[in-house]
CSV table of C-alpha atoms and ligand atoms in Angstrom, one decimal:
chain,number,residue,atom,x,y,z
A,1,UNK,CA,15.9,18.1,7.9
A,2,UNK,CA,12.5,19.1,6.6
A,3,UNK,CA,12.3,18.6,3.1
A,4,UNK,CA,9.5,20.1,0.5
A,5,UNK,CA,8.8,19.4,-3.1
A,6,UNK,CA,8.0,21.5,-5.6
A,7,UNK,CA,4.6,21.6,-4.0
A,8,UNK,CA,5.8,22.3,-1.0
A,9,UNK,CA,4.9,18.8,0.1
A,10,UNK,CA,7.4,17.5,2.7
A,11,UNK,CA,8.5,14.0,2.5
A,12,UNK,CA,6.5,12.0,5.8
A,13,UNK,CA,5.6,8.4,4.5
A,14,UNK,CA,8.1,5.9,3.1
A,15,UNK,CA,6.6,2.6,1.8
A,16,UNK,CA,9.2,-0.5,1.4
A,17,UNK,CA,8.7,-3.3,-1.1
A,18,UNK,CA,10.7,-6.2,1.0
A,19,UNK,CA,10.0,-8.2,-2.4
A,20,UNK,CA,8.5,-8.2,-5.7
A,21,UNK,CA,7.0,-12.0,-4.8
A,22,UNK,CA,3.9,-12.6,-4.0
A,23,UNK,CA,2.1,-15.9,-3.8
A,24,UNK,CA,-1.4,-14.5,-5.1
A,25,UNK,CA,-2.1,-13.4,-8.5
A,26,UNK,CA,-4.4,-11.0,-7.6
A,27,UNK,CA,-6.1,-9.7,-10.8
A,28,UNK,CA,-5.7,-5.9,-10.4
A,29,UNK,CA,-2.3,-6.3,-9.4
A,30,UNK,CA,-0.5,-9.0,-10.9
A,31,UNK,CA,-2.4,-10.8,-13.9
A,32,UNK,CA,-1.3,-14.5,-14.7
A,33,UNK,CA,-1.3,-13.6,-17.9
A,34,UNK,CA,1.7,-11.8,-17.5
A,35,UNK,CA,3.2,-12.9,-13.7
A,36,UNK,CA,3.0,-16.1,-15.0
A,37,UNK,CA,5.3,-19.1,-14.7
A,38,UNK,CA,8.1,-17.6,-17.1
A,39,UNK,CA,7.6,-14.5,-15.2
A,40,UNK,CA,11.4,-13.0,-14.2
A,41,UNK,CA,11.4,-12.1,-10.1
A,42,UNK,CA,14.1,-10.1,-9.2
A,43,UNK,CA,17.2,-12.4,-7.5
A,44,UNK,CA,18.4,-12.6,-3.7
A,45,UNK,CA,21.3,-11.1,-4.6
A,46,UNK,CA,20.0,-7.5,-6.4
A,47,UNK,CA,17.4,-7.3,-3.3
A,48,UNK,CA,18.4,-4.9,-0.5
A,49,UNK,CA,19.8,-6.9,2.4
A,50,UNK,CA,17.6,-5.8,5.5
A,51,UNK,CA,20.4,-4.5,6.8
A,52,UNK,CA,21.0,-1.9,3.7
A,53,UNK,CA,16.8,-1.5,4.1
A,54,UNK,CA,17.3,-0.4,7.4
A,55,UNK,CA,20.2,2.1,7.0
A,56,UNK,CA,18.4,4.0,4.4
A,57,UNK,CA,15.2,4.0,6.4
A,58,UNK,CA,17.2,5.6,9.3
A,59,UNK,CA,18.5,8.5,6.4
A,60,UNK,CA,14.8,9.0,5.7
A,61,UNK,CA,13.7,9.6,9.1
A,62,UNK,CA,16.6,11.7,9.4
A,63,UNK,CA,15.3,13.5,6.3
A,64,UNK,CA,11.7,14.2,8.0
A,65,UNK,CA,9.8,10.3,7.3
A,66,UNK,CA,7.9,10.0,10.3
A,67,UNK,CA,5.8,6.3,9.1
A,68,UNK,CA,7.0,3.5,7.5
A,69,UNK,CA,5.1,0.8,6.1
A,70,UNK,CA,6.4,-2.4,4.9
A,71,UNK,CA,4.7,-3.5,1.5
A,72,UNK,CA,5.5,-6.1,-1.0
A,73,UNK,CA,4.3,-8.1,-3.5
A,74,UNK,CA,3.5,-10.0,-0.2
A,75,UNK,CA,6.6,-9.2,2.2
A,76,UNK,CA,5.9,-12.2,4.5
A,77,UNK,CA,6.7,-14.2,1.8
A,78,UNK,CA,10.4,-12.7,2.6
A,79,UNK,CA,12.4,-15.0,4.9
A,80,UNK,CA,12.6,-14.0,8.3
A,81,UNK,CA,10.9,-10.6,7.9
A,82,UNK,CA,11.2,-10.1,11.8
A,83,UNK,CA,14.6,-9.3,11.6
A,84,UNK,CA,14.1,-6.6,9.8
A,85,UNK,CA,10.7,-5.5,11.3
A,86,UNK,CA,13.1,-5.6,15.0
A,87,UNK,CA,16.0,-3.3,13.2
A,88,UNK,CA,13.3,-0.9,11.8
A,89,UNK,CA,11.7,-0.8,15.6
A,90,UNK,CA,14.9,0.1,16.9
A,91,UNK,CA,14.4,3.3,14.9
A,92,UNK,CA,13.2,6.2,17.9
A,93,UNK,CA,9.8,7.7,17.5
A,94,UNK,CA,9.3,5.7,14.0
A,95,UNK,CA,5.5,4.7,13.5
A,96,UNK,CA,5.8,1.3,11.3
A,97,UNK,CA,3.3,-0.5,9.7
A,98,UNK,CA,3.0,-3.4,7.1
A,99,UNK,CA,0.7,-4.7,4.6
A,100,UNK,CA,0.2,-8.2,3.8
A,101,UNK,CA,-2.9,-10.6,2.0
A,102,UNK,CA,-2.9,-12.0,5.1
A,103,UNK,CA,-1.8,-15.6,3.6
A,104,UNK,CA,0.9,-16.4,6.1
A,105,UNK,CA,-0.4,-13.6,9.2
A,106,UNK,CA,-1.9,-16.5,11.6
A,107,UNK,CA,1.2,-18.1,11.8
A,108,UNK,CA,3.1,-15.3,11.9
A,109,UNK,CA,0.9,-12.6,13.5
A,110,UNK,CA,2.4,-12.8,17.1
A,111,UNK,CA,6.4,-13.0,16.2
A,112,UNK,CA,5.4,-9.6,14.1
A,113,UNK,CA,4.2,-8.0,16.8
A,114,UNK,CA,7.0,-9.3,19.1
A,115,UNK,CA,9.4,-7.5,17.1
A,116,UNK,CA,7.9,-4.5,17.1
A,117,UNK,CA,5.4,-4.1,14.9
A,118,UNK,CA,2.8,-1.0,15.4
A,119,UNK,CA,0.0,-1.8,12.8
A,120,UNK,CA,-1.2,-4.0,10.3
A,121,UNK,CA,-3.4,-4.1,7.2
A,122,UNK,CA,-5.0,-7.1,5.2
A,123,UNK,CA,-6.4,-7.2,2.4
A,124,UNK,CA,-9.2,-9.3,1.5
A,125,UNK,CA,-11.5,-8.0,-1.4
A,126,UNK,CA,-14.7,-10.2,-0.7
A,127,UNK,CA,-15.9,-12.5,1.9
A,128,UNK,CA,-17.7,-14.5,-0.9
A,129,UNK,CA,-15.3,-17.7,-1.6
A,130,UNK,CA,-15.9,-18.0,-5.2
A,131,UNK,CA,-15.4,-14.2,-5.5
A,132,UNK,CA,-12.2,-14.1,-3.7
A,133,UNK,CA,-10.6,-16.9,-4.8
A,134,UNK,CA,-11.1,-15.7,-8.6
A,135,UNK,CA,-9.5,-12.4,-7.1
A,136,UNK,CA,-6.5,-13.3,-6.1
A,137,UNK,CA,-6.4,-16.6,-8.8
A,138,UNK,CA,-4.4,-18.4,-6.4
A,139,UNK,CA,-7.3,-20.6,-4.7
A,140,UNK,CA,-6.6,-19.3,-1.2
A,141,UNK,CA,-10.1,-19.1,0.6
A,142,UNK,CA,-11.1,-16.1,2.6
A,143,UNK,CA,-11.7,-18.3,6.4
A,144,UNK,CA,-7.6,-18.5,6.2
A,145,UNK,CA,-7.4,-14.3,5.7
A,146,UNK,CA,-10.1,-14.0,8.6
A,147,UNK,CA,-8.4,-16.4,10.8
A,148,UNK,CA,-4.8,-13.9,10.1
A,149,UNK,CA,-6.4,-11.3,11.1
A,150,UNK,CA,-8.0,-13.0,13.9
A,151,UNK,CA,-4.4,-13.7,14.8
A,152,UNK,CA,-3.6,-10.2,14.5
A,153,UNK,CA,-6.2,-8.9,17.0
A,154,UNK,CA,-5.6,-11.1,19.2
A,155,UNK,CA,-1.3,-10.4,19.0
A,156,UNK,CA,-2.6,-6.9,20.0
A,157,UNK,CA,-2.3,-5.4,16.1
A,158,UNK,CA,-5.4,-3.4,17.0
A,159,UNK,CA,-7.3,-1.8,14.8
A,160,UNK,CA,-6.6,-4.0,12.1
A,161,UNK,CA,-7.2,-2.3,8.9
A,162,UNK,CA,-8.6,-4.2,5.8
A,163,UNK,CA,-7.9,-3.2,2.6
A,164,UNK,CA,-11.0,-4.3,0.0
A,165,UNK,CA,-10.2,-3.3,-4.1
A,166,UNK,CA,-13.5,-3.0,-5.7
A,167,UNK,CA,-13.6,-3.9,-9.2
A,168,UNK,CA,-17.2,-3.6,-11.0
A,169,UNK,CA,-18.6,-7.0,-12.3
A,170,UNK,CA,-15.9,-8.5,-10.0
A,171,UNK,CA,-16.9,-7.6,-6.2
A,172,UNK,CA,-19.2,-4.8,-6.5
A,173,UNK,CA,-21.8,-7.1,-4.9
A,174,UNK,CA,-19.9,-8.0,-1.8
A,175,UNK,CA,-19.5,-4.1,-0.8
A,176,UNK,CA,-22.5,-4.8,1.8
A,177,UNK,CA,-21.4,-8.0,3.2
A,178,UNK,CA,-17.8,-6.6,4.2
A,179,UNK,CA,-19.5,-3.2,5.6
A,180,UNK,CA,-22.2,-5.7,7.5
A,181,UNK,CA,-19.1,-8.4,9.0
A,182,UNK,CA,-17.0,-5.7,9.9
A,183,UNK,CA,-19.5,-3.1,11.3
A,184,UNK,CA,-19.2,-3.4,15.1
A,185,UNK,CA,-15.4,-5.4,15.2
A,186,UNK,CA,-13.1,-2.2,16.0
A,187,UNK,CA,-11.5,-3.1,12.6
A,188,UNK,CA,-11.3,-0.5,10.1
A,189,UNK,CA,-12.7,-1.4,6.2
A,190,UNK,CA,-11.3,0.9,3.6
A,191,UNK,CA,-12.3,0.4,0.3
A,192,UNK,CA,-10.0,1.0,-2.4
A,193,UNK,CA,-10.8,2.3,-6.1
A,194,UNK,CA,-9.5,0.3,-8.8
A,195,UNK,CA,-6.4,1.8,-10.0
A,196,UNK,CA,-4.4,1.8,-13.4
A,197,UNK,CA,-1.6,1.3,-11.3
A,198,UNK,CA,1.5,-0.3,-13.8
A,199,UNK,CA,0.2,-1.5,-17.5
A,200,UNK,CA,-0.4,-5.2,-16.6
A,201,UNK,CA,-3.9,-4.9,-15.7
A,202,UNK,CA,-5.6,-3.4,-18.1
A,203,UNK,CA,-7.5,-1.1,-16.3
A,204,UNK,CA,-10.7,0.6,-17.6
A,205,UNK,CA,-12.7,3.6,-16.3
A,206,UNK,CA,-15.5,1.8,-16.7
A,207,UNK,CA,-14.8,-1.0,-14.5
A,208,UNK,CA,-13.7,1.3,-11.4
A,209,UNK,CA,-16.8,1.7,-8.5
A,210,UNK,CA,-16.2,5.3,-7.4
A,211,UNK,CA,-16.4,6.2,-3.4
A,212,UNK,CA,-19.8,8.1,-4.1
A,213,UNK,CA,-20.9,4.9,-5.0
A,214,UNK,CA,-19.6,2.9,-2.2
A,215,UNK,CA,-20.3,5.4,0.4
A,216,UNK,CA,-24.0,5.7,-1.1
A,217,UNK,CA,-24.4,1.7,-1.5
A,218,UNK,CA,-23.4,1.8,2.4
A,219,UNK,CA,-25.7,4.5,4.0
A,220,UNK,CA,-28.4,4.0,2.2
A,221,UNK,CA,-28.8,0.5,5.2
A,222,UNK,CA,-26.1,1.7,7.6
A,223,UNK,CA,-26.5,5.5,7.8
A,224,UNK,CA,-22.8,7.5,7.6
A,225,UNK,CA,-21.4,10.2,8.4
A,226,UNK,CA,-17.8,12.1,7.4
A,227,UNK,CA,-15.3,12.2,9.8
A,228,UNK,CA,-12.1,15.1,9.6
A,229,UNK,CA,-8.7,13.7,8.8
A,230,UNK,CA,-6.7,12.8,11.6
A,231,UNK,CA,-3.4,13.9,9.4
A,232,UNK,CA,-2.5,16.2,6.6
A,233,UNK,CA,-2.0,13.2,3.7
A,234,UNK,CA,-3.6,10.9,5.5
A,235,UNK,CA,-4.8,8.7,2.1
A,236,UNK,CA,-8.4,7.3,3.3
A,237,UNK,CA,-11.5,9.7,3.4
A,238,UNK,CA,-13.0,8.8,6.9
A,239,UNK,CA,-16.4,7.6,7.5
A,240,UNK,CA,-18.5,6.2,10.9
A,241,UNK,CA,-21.3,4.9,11.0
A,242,UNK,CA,-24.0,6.9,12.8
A,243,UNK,CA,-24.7,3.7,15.2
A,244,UNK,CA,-21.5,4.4,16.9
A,245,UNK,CA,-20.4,0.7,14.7
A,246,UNK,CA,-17.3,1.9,14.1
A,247,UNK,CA,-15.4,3.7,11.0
A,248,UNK,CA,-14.4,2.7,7.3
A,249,UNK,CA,-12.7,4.7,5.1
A,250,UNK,CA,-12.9,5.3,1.3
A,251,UNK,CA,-9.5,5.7,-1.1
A,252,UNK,CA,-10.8,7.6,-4.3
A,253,UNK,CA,-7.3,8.3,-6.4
A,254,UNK,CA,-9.4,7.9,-9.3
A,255,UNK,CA,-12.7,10.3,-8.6
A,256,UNK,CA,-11.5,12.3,-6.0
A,257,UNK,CA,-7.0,12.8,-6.2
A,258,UNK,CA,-5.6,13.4,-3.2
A,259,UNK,CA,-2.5,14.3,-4.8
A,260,UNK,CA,-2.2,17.8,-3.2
A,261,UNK,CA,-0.8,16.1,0.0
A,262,UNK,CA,1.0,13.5,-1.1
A,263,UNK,CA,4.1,13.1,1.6
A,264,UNK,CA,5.1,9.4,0.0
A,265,UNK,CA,8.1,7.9,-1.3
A,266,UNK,CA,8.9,4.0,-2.0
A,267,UNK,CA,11.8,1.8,-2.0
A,268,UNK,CA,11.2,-0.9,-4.0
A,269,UNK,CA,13.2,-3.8,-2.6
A,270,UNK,CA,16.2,-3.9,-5.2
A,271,UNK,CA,17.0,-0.2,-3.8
A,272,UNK,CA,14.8,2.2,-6.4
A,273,UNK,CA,13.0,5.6,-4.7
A,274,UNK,CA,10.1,6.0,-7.0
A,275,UNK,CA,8.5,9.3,-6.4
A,276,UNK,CA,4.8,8.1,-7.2
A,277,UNK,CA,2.7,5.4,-6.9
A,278,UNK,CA,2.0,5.6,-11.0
A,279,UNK,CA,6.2,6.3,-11.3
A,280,UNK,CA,7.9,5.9,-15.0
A,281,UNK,CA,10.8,6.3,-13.9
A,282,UNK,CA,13.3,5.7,-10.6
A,283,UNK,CA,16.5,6.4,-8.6
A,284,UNK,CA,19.0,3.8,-7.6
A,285,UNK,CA,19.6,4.0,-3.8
A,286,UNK,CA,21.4,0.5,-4.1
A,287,UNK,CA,24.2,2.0,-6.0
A,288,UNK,CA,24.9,4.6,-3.8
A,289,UNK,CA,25.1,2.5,-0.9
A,290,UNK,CA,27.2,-0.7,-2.6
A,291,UNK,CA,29.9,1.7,-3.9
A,292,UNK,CA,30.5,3.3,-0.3
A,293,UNK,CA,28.5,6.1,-0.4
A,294,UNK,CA,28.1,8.2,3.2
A,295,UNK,CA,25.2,8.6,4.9
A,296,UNK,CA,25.2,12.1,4.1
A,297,UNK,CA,25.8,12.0,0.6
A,298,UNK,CA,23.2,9.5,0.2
A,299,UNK,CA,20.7,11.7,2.3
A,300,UNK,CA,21.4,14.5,-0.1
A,301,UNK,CA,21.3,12.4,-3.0
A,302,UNK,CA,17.1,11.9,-1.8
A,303,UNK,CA,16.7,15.2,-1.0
A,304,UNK,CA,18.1,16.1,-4.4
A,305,UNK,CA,15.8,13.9,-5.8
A,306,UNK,CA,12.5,15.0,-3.5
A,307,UNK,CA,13.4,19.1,-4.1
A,308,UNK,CA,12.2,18.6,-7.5
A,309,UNK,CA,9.6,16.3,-7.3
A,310,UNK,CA,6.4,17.1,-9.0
A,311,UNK,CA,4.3,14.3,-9.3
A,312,UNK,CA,1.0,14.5,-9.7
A,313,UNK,CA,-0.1,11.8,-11.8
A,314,UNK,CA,-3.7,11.2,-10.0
A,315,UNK,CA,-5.1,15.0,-10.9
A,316,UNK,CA,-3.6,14.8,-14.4
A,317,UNK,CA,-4.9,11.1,-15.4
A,318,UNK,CA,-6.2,11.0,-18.6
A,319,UNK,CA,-6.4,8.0,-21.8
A,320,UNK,CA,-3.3,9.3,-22.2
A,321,UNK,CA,-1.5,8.9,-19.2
A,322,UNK,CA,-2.9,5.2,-18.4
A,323,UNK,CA,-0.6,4.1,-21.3
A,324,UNK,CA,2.7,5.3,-19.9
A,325,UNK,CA,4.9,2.4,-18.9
A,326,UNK,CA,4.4,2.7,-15.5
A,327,UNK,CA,6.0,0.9,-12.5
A,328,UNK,CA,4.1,-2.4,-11.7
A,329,UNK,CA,2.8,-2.5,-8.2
A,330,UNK,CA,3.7,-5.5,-6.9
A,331,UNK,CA,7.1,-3.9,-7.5
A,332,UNK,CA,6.9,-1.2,-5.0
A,333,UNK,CA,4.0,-2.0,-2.9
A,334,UNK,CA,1.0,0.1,-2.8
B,1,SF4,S1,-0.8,9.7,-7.7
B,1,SF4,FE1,1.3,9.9,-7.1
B,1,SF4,S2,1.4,12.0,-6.3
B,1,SF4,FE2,-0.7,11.5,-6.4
B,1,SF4,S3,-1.3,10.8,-4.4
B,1,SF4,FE3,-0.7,9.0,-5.6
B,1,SF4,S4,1.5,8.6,-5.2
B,1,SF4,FE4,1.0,10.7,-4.6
């Protein structure tokens, strides 16, 4: 099937929380303040089973997904991912990919790739120690992230992406040093704008370092130049550097919205398809599926859902719209 929206987007790109734990409290994502010790995680029990996971993944690619990624909070925090990245392999012609803070990747880098993993992407926000370890507020030092992805490369999870949120007054001043350590390794840096993604971090405009900015900061020492997207969607505005050291890539959902070719859903991992990243509202696969539901009626059931989706919510953002109670990140992944 080949399923469109309302803006005739079709549905390519399926992101799966395996969990809403994490064991960073990264402070754009999920504040201490409120993912704090009291904080309710959702139980075993009302997660999807990786076997329910991988059903409905195979209904999505049936309904035109062509790339999964697995997301979190941090899904190798969920036991024995590797069973569930090996069932999601075994889906033909499926491109899968996961995202991880890169806590747990050197020990787990190879069995990843032994079940089938495709591609990988860290993220690690500064390579400054104090910086990063006030980022993610759980004390976890950066040489551990660089020796994950280490791990990665050398697993054969090339090119490793890294992720880098860049949050004025926080890690503005590391921009450089990332763009100068990863110039030259094959790895790809993308720098990501700071979001008002959910309501827990109390986003500001003000605090958010737009890609004009970045990719400015950047050329004006390591001359750039844009490259064409390899993909219609594809999320990151690509960048090389004129040296031939390699490519980053900028992801500006605040200053530039790329919401015209959106092509993603997400499963959070208690069985929700939320339309949008900035979502208010969901749709319970989980149900369908625990009270017998076919494979067919659940595929209708998304493509119902899908027909009429009009999200948008990057081009219509306003002081308005950051205050809607939206879906928290670290419960559907990014
Ligand atoms: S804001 Fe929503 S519709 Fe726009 S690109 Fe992001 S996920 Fe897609």
């Amino acid at each position: 099937m080949n399923i469109t929206d309302t803006f005739r987007r079709p549905i390519r790109d399926l992101r799966i929380s395996a969990t809403d734990r994490c064991n960073f409290r990264c402070v754009y994502c999920m504040p201490k303040e409120v993912f704090g010790p009291g904080y309710q995680f959702l139980k075993l029990a009302n997660l999807l089973s990786y076997e329910e996971i991988a059903r409905l993944a195979a209904i999505f690619v049936d309904l035109g997904v062509q790339k999964i990624r697995l997301t979190g909070g941090e899904p190798l925090v969920r036991r024995n991912i590797e069973v569930l990245i090996e069932m999601l392999a075994a889906i033909p012609g499926l491109d899968l990919a996961l995202t991880t803070n890169g806590s747990l990747l050197e020990k787990k880098a190879q069995a990843l790739r032994d079940a089938g993993l495709q591609r990988i992407t860290v993220s690690l926000d500064s390579l400054d120690n104090a910086v990063f370890t006030a980022m993610n507020d759980a004390g976890f030092p950066v040489e551990k992230v660089l020796a994950g992805i280490g791990a990665a490369s050398a697993a054969g999870l090339n090119p490793v992406k890294i992720n880098m949120v860049v949050k004025r007054g926080v890690n503005g001043d590391s921009i450089l040093a990332m763009a100068r350590f990863f110039r030259g390794t094959g790895h790809i840096l993308r720098f990501i704008e700071y979001m008002d993604v959910g309501n827990a971090n109390g986003w500001r405009m003000d605090d958010v370092v737009t890609a004009a900015d970045i990719i400015a900061m950047i050329d004006a020492e390591l001359p750039l130049e844009p490259v064409d997207p390899s993909y219609r969607g594809e999320v990151a505005n690509r960048w090389r550097y004129r040296d031939g050291g390699g490519e980053i890539g900028v992801i500006a959902s605040v200053s530039q919205p790329f919401c015209r070719d959106c092509t993603r859903a997400r499963l959070s991992s208690e069985g929700k398809l939320y339309t949008c990243l900035f979502a208010t509202r969901a749709h319970d696969l989980k149900a369908l599926v625990r009270e017998g539901a076919s494979d067919a009626e659940i595929a209708e059931a998304i493509a119902g859902i899908w027909r009429v989706r009009d999200d948008r919510y990057s081009q219509t953002r306003s002081s308005q719209t950051v205050q809607l109670p939206k879906v928290e990140m670290s419960h559907i992944g990014g």
